[in-house]
Amino acid sequence: MSHFTYIKTRFQNLFYLEKALNRLNITHEQSITDPSLKSYNTNLIVSQSNGYDIQFTWNGQEYELVADMSFWEQSCPIETFIDKISQQYAGEVIIGESQKIGFQPIQYKQNSDGSTTLVLERWNTKIK
């Protein structure tokens, strides 16, 4: 008998969430709710070998992580899993939103203590 756990997140942008999962080498696929409906959503599925997949499901405000904790099969506890994704997601948001205003990433480094160093630059193109 499955008992799904719904964990709130701060992931609101599918593009950045997918980039974060890719950076962490977490294989996933998109699942689109019934496209014949007037309003449909794209969810992300992380397959597990035991068949009890993990989903990031849109609840109208954010992507909730949905999983049956009895069948958690990832290499780290769920709290660590979410923390890792959150850290990468934040980095992707910073890079993406900064690029919109002219910044370019010049360094993205994962430090040995688990932190990330991100360096951006923007050149002043308006010469007087």
XYZ file of C-alpha atoms in Angstrom:
128
model
C 0.000 0.000 0.000
C 1.456 3.323 -1.065
C 1.538 6.348 1.181
C 2.662 9.332 -0.817
C 4.425 12.220 0.849
C 4.015 15.697 -0.629
C 6.939 17.975 0.152
C 6.636 21.674 -0.568
C 9.524 23.284 -2.380
C 10.380 26.722 -3.734
C 10.805 25.443 -7.294
C 8.544 27.596 -9.434
C 10.282 27.508 -12.802
C 10.343 24.267 -14.784
C 13.263 25.385 -16.989
C 15.545 26.084 -14.007
C 14.410 22.935 -12.179
C 15.344 20.802 -15.186
C 18.713 22.548 -15.500
C 19.390 21.844 -11.803
C 18.503 18.160 -12.209
C 20.726 17.944 -15.293
C 23.659 19.570 -13.477
C 23.279 16.928 -10.732
C 23.022 14.131 -13.322
C 19.557 13.179 -12.086
C 17.818 11.481 -14.992
C 14.238 12.631 -15.414
C 11.504 12.941 -17.994
C 8.591 15.248 -18.534
C 5.029 14.131 -18.030
C 2.273 16.362 -19.333
C -1.136 16.195 -17.703
C -3.978 15.675 -20.155
C -3.278 18.232 -22.929
C -6.929 18.099 -24.019
C -7.805 20.044 -20.889
C -7.939 23.837 -21.170
C -5.184 24.080 -18.568
C -2.454 21.488 -18.408
C 0.819 21.160 -16.541
C 4.202 19.635 -17.100
C 5.493 17.483 -14.262
C 8.894 15.845 -13.925
C 9.423 12.177 -13.128
C 12.607 10.717 -11.654
C 12.433 6.976 -12.265
C 13.558 4.499 -9.648
C 14.422 0.889 -10.419
C 11.801 -0.349 -7.953
C 8.985 1.285 -9.966
C 8.077 3.799 -7.250
C 9.038 6.945 -9.107
C 9.631 10.389 -7.647
C 7.638 13.243 -9.134
C 7.876 17.001 -9.145
C 4.226 17.946 -9.557
C 2.913 21.453 -10.213
C 0.362 22.455 -7.551
C -0.469 25.849 -9.052
C 2.274 27.703 -7.176
C 5.335 25.457 -7.076
C 6.630 22.005 -7.897
C 5.994 19.674 -4.962
C 8.136 16.607 -4.571
C 5.868 13.563 -4.400
C 7.314 10.228 -3.303
C 6.465 7.116 -1.367
C 9.044 7.325 1.410
C 8.830 3.578 2.066
C 10.381 3.037 -1.351
C 12.961 5.866 -1.434
C 15.868 4.569 -3.488
C 18.167 7.563 -3.937
C 21.794 7.654 -2.780
C 21.029 10.197 -0.046
C 18.164 10.967 2.361
C 15.294 13.045 1.008
C 16.360 16.160 2.954
C 19.821 16.036 1.370
C 18.286 15.309 -2.039
C 16.107 18.415 -1.836
C 18.976 20.532 -0.458
C 21.228 19.564 -3.365
C 18.540 20.357 -5.912
C 17.698 23.632 -4.129
C 21.316 24.759 -4.238
C 21.636 23.992 -7.946
C 18.229 25.529 -8.676
C 19.263 28.781 -6.963
C 22.456 28.889 -9.014
C 20.519 28.341 -12.240
C 18.034 31.091 -11.340
C 20.885 33.515 -10.571
C 22.637 32.740 -13.851
C 19.478 32.853 -15.970
C 18.027 36.019 -14.497
C 21.423 37.775 -14.490
C 21.911 36.994 -18.165
C 18.636 38.789 -18.890
C 20.239 42.017 -17.655
C 23.569 41.553 -19.380
C 25.705 39.519 -16.977
C 27.626 36.455 -18.130
C 28.771 33.583 -15.922
C 32.543 33.209 -15.959
C 32.949 30.652 -13.163
C 30.674 28.009 -11.633
C 32.564 25.864 -9.170
C 31.417 23.215 -6.709
C 33.594 23.559 -3.597
C 34.755 20.650 -1.447
C 32.623 21.891 1.479
C 29.471 21.540 -0.641
C 29.070 25.247 -1.344
C 29.081 26.721 -4.826
C 31.070 29.670 -6.108
C 29.450 31.602 -8.927
C 31.193 34.547 -10.589
C 29.360 36.780 -13.073
C 30.606 39.749 -15.053
C 29.120 42.521 -17.144
C 31.030 44.910 -19.309
C 29.976 48.524 -19.647
C 29.343 48.906 -23.362
C 28.306 52.543 -23.109
C 31.534 54.428 -23.640
C 31.336 58.192 -23.338
